[in-house]
XYZ file of C-alpha atoms in Angstrom:
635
model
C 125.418 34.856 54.621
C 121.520 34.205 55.630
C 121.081 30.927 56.599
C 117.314 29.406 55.742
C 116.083 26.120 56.016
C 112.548 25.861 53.662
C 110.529 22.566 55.536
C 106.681 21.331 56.586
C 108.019 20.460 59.723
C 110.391 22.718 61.393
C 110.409 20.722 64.709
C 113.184 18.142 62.854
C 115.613 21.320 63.139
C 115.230 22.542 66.539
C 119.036 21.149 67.431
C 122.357 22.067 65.866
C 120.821 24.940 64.111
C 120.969 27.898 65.799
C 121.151 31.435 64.021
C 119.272 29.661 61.117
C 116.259 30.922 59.802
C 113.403 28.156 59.638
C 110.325 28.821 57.531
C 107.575 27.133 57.953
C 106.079 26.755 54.263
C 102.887 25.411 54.713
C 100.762 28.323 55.974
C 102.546 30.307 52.956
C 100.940 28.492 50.631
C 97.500 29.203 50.296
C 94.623 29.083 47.219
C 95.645 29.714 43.609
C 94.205 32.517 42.274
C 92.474 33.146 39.240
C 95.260 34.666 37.555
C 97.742 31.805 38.458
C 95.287 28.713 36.688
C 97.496 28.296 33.927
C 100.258 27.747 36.415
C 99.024 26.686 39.222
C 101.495 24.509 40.472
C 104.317 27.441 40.105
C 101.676 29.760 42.479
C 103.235 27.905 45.791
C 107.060 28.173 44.925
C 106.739 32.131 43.848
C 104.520 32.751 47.068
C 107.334 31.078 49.233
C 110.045 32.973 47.323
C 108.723 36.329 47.789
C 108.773 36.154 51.842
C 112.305 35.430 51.347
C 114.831 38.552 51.215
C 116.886 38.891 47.961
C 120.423 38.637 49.672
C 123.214 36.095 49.339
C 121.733 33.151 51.359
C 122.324 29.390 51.641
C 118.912 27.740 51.278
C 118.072 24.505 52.718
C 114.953 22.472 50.516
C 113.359 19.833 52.885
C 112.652 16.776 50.630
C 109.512 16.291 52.867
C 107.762 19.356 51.740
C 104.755 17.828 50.167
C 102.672 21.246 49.615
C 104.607 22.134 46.849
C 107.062 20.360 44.307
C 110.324 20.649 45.732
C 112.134 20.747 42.541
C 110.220 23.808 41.284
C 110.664 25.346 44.509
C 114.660 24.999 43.989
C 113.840 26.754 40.708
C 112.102 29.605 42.016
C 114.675 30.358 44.506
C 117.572 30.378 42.147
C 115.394 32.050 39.604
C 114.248 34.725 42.026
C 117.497 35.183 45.120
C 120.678 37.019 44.231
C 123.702 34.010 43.986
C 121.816 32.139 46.431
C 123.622 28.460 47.313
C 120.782 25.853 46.858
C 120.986 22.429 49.007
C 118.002 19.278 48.835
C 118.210 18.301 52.251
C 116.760 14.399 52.673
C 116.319 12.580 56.112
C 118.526 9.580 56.636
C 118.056 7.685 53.204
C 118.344 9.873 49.860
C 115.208 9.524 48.280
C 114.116 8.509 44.705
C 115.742 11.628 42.780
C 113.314 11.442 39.985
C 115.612 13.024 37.342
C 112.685 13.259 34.803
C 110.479 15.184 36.689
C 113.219 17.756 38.123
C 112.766 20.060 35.548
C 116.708 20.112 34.598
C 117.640 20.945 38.067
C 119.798 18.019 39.334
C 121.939 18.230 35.218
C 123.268 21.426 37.036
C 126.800 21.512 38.598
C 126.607 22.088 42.178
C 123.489 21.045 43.181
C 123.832 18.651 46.004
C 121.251 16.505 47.948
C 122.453 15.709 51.697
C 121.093 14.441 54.517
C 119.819 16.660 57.606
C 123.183 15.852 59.453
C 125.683 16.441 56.961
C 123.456 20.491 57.257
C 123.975 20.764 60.382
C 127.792 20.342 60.293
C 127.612 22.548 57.215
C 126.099 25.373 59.703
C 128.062 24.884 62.957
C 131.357 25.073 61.037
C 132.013 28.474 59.565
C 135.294 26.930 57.872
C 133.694 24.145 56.570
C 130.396 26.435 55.489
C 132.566 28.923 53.559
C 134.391 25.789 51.754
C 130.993 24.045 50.347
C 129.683 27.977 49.100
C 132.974 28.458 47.446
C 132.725 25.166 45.932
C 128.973 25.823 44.783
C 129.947 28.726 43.331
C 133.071 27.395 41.389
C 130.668 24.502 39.621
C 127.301 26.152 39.411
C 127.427 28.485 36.428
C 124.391 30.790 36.483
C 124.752 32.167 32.786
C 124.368 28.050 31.898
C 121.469 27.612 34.008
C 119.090 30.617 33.139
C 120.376 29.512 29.108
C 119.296 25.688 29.002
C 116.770 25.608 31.848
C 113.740 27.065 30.156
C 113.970 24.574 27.805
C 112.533 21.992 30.607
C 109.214 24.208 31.345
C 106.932 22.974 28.755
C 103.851 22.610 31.134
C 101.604 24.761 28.852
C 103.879 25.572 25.597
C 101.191 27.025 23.667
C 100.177 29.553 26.797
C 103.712 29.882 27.626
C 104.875 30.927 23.988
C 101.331 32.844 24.022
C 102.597 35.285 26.912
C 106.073 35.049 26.471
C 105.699 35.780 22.935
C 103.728 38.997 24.259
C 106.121 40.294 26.139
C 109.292 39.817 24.304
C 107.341 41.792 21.702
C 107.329 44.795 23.710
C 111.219 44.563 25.075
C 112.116 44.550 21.342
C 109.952 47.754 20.898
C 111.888 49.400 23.740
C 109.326 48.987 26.559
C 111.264 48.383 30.156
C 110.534 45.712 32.504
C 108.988 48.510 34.828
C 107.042 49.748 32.418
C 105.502 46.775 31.456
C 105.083 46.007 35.404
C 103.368 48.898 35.665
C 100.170 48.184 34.073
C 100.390 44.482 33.348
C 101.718 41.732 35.718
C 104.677 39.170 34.443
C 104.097 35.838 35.210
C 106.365 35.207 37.900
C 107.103 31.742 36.745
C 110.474 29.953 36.614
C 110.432 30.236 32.808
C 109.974 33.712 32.682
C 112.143 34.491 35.593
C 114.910 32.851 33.826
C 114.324 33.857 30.465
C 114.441 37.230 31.454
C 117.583 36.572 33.423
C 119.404 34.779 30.473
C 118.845 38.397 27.936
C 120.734 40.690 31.202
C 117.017 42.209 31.395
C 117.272 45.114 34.054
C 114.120 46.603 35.287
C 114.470 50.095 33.868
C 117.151 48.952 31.368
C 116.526 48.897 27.527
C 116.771 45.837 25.897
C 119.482 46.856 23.015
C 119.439 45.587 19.683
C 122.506 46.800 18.378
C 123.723 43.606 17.244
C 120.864 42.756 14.644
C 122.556 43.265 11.420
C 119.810 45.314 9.676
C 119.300 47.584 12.384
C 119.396 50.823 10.240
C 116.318 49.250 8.530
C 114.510 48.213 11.653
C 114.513 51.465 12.763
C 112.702 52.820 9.594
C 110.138 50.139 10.025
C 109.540 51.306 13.374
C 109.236 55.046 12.242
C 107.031 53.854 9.383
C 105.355 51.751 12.050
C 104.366 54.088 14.488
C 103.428 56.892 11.541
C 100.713 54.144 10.334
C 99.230 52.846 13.664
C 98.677 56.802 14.114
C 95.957 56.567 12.474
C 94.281 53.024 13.910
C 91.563 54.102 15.548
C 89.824 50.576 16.590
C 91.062 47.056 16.680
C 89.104 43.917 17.651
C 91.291 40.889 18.960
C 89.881 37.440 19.025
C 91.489 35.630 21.569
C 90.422 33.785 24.561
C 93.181 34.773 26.782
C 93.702 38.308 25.662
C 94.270 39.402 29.190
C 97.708 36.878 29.325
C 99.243 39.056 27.231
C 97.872 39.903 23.812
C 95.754 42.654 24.710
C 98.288 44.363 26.903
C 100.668 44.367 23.697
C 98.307 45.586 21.109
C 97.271 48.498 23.190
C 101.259 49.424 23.808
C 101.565 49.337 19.722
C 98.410 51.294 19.203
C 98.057 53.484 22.057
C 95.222 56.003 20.285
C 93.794 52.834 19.703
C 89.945 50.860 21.079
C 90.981 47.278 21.976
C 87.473 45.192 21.935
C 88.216 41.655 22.729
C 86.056 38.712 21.425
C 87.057 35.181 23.621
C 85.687 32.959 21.129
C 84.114 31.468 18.010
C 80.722 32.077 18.763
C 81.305 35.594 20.240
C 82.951 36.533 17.434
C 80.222 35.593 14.670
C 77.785 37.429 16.289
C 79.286 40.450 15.419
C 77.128 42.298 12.563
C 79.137 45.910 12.158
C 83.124 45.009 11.187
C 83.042 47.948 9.331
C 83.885 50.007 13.004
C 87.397 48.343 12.807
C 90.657 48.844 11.111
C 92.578 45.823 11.970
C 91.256 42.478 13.425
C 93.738 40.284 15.145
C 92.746 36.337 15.372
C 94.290 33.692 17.684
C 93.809 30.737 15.999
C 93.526 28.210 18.734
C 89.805 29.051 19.697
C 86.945 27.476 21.924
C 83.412 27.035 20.589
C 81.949 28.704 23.506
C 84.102 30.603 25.543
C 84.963 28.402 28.835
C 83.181 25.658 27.039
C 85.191 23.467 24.837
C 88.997 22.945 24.585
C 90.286 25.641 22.263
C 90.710 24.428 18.345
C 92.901 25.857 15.401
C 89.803 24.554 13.401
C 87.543 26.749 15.287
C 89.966 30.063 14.059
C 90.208 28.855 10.208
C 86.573 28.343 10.015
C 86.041 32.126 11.894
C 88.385 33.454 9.051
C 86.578 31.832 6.104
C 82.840 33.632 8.450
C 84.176 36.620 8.816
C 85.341 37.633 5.348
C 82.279 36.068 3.798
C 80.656 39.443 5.057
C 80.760 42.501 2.657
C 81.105 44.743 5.422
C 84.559 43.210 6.734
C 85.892 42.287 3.070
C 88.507 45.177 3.043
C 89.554 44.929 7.001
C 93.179 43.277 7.179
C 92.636 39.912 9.610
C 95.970 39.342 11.311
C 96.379 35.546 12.114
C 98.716 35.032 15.198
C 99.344 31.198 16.030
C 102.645 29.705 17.893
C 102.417 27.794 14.859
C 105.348 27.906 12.454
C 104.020 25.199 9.709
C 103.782 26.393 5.689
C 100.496 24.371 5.837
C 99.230 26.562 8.910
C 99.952 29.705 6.788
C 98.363 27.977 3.303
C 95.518 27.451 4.718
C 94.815 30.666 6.964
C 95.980 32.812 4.049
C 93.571 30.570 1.428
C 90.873 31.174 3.765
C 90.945 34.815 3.504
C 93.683 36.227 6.080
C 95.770 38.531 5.108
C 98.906 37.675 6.869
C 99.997 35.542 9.857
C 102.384 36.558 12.750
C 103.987 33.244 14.431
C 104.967 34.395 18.115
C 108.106 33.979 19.410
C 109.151 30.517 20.526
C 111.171 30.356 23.877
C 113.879 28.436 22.101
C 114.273 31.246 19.421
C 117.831 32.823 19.698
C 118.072 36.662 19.792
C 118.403 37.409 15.962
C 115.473 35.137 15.499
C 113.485 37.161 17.756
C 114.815 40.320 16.251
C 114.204 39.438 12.988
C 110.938 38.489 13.841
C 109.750 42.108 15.133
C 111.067 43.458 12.446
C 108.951 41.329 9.726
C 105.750 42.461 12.379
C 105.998 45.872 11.701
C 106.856 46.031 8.325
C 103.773 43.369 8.273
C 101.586 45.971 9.932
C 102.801 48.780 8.280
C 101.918 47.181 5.285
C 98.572 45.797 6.387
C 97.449 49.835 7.912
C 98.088 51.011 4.475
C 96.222 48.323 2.661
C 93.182 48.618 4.441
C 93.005 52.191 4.019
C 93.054 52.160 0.796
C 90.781 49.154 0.479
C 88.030 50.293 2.888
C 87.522 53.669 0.532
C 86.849 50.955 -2.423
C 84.828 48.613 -1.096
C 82.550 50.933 0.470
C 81.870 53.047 -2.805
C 81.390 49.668 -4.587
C 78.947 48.873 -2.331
C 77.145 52.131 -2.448
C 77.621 52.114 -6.931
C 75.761 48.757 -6.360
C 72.967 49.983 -4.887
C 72.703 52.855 -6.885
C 72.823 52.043 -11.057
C 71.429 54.692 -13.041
C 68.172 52.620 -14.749
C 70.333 52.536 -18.448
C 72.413 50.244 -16.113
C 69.818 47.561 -15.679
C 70.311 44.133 -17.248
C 68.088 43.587 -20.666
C 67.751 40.678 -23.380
C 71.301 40.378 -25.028
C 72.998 42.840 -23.045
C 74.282 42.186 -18.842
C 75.016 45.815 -18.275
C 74.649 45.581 -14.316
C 76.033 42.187 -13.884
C 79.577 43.075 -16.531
C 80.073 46.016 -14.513
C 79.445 44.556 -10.858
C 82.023 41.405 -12.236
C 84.605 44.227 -13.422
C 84.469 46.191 -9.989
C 84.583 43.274 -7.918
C 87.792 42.276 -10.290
C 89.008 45.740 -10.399
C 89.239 45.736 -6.074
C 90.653 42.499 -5.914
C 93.536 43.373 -8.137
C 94.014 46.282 -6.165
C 94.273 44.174 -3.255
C 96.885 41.735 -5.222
C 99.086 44.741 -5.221
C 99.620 44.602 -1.506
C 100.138 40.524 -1.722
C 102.375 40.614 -4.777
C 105.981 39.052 -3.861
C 108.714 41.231 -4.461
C 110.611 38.706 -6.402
C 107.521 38.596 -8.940
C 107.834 42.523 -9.286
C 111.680 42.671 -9.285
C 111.962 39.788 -11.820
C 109.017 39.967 -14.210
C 107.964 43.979 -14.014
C 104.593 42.444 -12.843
C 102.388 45.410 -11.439
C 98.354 44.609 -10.375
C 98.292 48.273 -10.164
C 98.333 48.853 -13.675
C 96.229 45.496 -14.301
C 93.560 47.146 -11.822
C 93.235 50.729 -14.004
C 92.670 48.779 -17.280
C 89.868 47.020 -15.284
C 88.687 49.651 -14.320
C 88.862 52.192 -17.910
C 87.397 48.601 -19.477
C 84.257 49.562 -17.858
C 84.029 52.712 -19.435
C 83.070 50.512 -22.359
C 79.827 49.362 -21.086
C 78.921 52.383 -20.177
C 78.835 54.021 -23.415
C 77.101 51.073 -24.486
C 74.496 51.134 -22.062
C 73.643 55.213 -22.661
C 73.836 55.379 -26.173
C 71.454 54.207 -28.854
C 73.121 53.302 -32.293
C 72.317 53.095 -35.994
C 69.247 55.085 -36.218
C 67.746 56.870 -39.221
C 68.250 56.168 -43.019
C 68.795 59.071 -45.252
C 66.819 60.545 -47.838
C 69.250 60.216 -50.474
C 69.094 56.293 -51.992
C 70.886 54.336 -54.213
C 69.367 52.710 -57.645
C 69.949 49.040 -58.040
C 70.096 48.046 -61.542
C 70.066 44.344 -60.644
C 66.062 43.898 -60.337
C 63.489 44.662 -62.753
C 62.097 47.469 -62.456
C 64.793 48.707 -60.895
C 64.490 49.254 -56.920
C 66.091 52.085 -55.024
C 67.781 51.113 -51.567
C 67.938 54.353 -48.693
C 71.210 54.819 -47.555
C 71.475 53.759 -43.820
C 72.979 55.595 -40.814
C 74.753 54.703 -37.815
C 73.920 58.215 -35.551
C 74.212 58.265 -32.010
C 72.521 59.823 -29.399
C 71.644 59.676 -25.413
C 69.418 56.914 -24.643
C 66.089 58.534 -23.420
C 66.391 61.968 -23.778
C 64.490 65.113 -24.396
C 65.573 66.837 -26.740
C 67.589 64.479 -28.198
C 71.671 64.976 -28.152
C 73.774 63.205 -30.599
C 77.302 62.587 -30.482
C 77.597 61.161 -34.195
C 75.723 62.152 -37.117
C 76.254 60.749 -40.380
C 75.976 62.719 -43.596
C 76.432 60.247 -46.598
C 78.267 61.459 -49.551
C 77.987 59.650 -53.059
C 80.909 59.899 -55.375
C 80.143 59.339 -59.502
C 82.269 57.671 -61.255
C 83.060 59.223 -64.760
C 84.664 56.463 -67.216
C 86.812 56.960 -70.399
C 83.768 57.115 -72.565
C 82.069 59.679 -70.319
C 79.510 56.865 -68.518
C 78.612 58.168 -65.150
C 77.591 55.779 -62.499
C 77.328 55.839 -58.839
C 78.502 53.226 -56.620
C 76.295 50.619 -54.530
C 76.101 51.033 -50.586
C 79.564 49.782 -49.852
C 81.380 52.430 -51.885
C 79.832 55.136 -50.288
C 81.743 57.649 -48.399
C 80.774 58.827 -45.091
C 81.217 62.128 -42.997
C 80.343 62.962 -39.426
C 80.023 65.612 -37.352
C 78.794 66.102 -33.403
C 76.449 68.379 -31.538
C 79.036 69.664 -29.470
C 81.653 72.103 -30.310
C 85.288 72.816 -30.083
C 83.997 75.924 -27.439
C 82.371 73.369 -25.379
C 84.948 70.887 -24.943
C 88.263 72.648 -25.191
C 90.851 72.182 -24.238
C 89.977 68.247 -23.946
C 88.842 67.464 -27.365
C 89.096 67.784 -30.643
C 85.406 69.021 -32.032
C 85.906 71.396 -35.543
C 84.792 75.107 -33.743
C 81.794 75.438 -35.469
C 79.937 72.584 -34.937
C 77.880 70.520 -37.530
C 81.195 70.154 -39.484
C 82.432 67.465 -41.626
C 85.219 65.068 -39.687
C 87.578 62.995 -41.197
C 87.956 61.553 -37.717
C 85.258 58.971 -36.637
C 84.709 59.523 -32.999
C 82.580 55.862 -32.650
C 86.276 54.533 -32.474
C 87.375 56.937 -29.402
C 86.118 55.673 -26.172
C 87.204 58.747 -24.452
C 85.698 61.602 -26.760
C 82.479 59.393 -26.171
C 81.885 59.912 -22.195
C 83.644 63.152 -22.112
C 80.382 63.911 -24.217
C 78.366 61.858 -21.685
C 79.809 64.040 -18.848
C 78.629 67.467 -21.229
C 75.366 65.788 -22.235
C 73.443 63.526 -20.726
C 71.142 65.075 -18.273
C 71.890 62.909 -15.105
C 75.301 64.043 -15.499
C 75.755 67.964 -16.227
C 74.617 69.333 -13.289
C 77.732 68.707 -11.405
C 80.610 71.256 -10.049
C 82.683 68.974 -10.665
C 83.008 68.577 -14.979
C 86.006 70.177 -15.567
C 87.560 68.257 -13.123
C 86.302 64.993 -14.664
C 87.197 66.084 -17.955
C 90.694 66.442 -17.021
C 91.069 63.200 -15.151
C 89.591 61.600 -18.796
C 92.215 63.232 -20.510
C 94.579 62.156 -18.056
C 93.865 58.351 -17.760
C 93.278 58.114 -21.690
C 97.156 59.658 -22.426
C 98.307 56.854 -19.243
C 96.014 54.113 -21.219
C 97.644 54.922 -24.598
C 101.361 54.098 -22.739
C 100.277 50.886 -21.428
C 101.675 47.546 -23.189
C 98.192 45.977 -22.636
C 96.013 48.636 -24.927
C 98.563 50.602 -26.809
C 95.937 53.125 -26.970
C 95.450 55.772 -29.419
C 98.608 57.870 -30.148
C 101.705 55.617 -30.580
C 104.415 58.611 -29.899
C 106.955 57.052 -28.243
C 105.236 54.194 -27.238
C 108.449 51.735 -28.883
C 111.239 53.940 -26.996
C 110.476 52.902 -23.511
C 110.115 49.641 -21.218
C 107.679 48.826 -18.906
C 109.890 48.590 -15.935
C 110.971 51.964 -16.635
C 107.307 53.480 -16.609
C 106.173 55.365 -13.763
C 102.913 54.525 -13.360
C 101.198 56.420 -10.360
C 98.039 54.628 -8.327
C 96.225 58.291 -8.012
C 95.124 58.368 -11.382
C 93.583 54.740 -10.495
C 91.917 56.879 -7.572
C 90.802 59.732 -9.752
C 89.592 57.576 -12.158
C 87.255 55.634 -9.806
C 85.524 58.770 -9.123
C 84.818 59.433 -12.451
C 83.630 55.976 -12.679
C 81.362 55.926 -9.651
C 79.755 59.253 -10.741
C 79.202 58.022 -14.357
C 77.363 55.214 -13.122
C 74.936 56.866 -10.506
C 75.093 60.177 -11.496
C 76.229 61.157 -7.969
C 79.897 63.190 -7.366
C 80.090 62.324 -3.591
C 79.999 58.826 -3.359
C 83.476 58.981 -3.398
């Protein structure tokens, strides 16, 4: 066994210690570096640990050292040595043990302080040396140690949970110790040394999570996981020390993936093009100014509340991730706009905890890659429809054409988005479905449409109706409600009335004809049966009495928009509108919230046993967005 004796001042063992290594630690310990400031006063222990060999050895701590803390230093060598045998060595007097500040060491078994002369009989007598390591070993229980003693390393908890957090992430992906070495360096810290010690972490060994009781559905997550991120192609990650961790992991998860890293609040709101991202990740402890004030969790909820106040980052999920596991943490981050929160793993978190934990984070993700995909293709043909009204659009005295339908899109995405928030216990329980809520928003607008393109009750007819109530008698045109396009050359109509006056023949042969109210009324349409088929229901020759009145069927009424009106027909791409009319009116007429217009069936069946299917939302849209601008690639 190696002998070493760890001192400032190796002259006090030049007798009755022969074949015993004596380091000198002071010129060991030199400046910490940059990457050591958060623990600085760990940077002396791990340098004087590393010039020591990894075999079994018997180390000696001088209680004199005074360059580093002695106790830490005991830490770092039974932390870092393989079954080394640790002894505080004290000059004559044992000194003040300080229990509080000893970091948990001396509540170990087997840890001993003795004086320099009780050492030196230790290492002149091999019989007596061999007795005190077997006794070490009997009382000091390793497994115990590396178990409780991180718990007494709270020097920086929220950086510590910040990097440990980090890491742990990636061992429960499957990442190895090596290669996580291999591009990013572990703190070599007493906490991490012995966390990593307590989980049987081997350097090229696989941390196994066979035990987790839903492992069968981690692993999906994971497959779903990896399919989504796939497709990530750039990430922004608020956080002022991304480089302890954060950064390192995100790139591991998305390795096709940008990483651009803002370090604080101010950084961060200068920012004018979110639309380049697909995910933003937050920290929410945040500086001001980066290396200027003490980072603040207010700083990160007011950066939320910024950054999806801008139209161009509205449909990008913001990931929160705070060490904070408080409902009122995650009230308020999701109430400011988030749209979810990761908590980081706390040392103290037992392995299903941390398990658990991973697994919520990708089904999280998953979930998150998916909604802003769908989101972002939304949003940014709402913005463009916005910008782009066809002029029958415009607001005018009595009717808020522009403002309805910029309301009902606005409603229509955020419904959408409720679809992805919805709690499965709401769906399960009470068949709730903001799916289905967001395609009757979104078919509602279809009714200020037709109101804003068509112009209604014009013309009177010749044929008029005597009133025998004034003298001389008066005679009263009968009025007509036609429709046709609003400003249009030559002009279309989609209903023309053709009144039709019924006499009434009484017992005594008296004919008389009724007053306005009594009269009946046909219509017929300037399109034809030729022209529409196989969509509508036109007679084939047109100009033909109806029984039907086609003012009452919002569908018929923009499929003849879409045939019609002159900002519309020159597309490719009717017939493919048409269908996707007929399509969402026969899914409207199912739906408990209209009913619709053919009732076949509609009594048989439940709503949780409809299938209701979000690409007719999609196809729908389209038709939408091109009805309103008259352009077919917005979307």
């Amino acid at each position: 066994m190696q002998r070493i004796i760890l001192t400032e001042q190796p002259e006090k063992y030049t007798v009755g210690f022969d074949n015993v290594d004596i380091v000198d630690v002071a010129p060991l310990v030199g400046e910490v570096p940059a990457n050591w400031k958060l623990y600085g006063q760990e940077f002396g222990p791990y340098i004087i640990c590393e010039s020591l060999q990894r075999v079994d050895s018997f180390v000696a701590i001088d209680f004199g050292i005074t360059c580093v803390n002695q106790y830490l230093l005991a830490h770092h060598v039974l932390s870092t040595l393989k079954d080394p045998v640790v002894v505080l060595v004290a000059d004559e007097n044992i000194p003040n043990l300080q229990l509080a500040k000893d970091f948990g060491l001396l509540r170990n078994e087997g840890i001993a302080v003795i004086r320099i002369e009780q050492l030196s009989e230790l290492f002149t007598a091999q019989e007596l040396l061999e007795k005190y390591v077997e006794q070490f070993h009997d009382t000091f229980d390793p497994n115990r140690y590396f178990k409780e003693s991180p718990a007494f390393f709270k020097m920086d908890r929220h950086q510590m949970i910040n990097e440990w957090g980090a890491i742990k992430l990636l061992l429960n992906h499957g990442l190895t110790l090596q290669q996580i070495e291999a591009a990013y360096p572990l703190p070599k810290t007493v906490f991490f040394k012995q966390k990593l010690a307590s989980l049987n972490i081997g350097e090229t060994s696989v941390l196994s999570l066979s035990s987790y009781p839903e492992l069968s559905k981690l692993q999906q997550a994971k497959g779903n996981f990896l399919s989504a991120a796939a497709a990530v192609r750039k990430i922004l990650l608020i956080d002022d020390n991304a480089d302890k961790g954060w950064q390192f992991a995100l790139q591991q998860l998305f390795s096709s993936a940008q990483i651009d890293v803002c370090a604080c609040y101010q950084d961060a709101c200068a920012i004018t093009n979110f639309a380049q991202y697909d995910l933003i990740f937050l920290d929410l402890r945040l500086p001001d100014v980066f290396g200027g004030s003490y980072p603040d969790i207010e700083n990160g909820k007011s950066l939320i509340r910024d950054i999806k106040a801008k139209p161009n980052a509205r449909y990008i999920p913001l990931i929160v991730f705070t060490a904070s596991q408080q409902a009122r943490t995650m009230h308020e981050v999701l109430n400011g706009g988030a749209d979810a929160m990761y908590v980081k793993e706390a040392p103290d978190w037992d392995s299903q905890q941390s398990v658990q934990n991973y697994h919520e984070f990708l089904d999280m993700l998953q979930l998150q890659i998916k909604k802003g995909a769908e989101l972002k293709i939304y949003w940014q043909a709402i913005v463009q429809i916005k910008s782009n009204f066809l002029s029958q659009i415009a607001n005018q005295p009595g009717f808020a054409f522009e403002d309805r339908i910029e309301e009902r899109l606005e409603m229509f995405y955020g419904l959408l988005k409720k679809k992805y928030e919805e709690l499965e216990y709401n769906k399960t329980m009470f068949h709730f479905s903001a799916d289905i809520l967001a395609f009757i928003t979104l078919w509602s607008i279809l009714n200020d449409i037709q109101e804003a393109y068509f112009e209604k009750g014009l013309g009177e007819s010749f044929t008029k109706v005597k009133n025998f109530s004034t003298t001389p008698p008066s005679y009263t045109p009968v009025p007509l409600d036609n429709w046709r396009i609003k400003g249009q050359t030559p002009d279309k109509y989609f209903v023309v009335e053709k009144p039709i006056i019924e006499e009434n023949i009484t017992v005594t042969g008296s004919r008389s004809r009724p007053g306005l109210d009594y009269i009946r009324r046909d219509i017929y349409s300037d399109f034809q049966i030729n022209r529409t088929s196989p969509y509508f229901g036109f007679d084939p020759a047109g100009f033909q009495f109806r029984k039907v009145d086609y003012r009452t069927k919002l569908f018929v009424q923009i499929g003849f928009l879409l045939m019609a009106k002159n900002e519309l027909i020159g597309t490719t791409k009717q017939a493919g509108y048409l269908q996707t009319l007929r399509d969402a009116n026969e899914q409207r007429n199912k739906l408990y919230l209209t009913h619709g217009e053919d009732g076949s069936n509609f009594y048989a069946v439940k709503e949780k046993d409809k299938h209701f299917s979000s690409a007719i939302t999609l196809d729908l849209f389209k038709l939408v967005a091109f009805l309103l601008t008259g352009n077919d690639t917005i979307i």
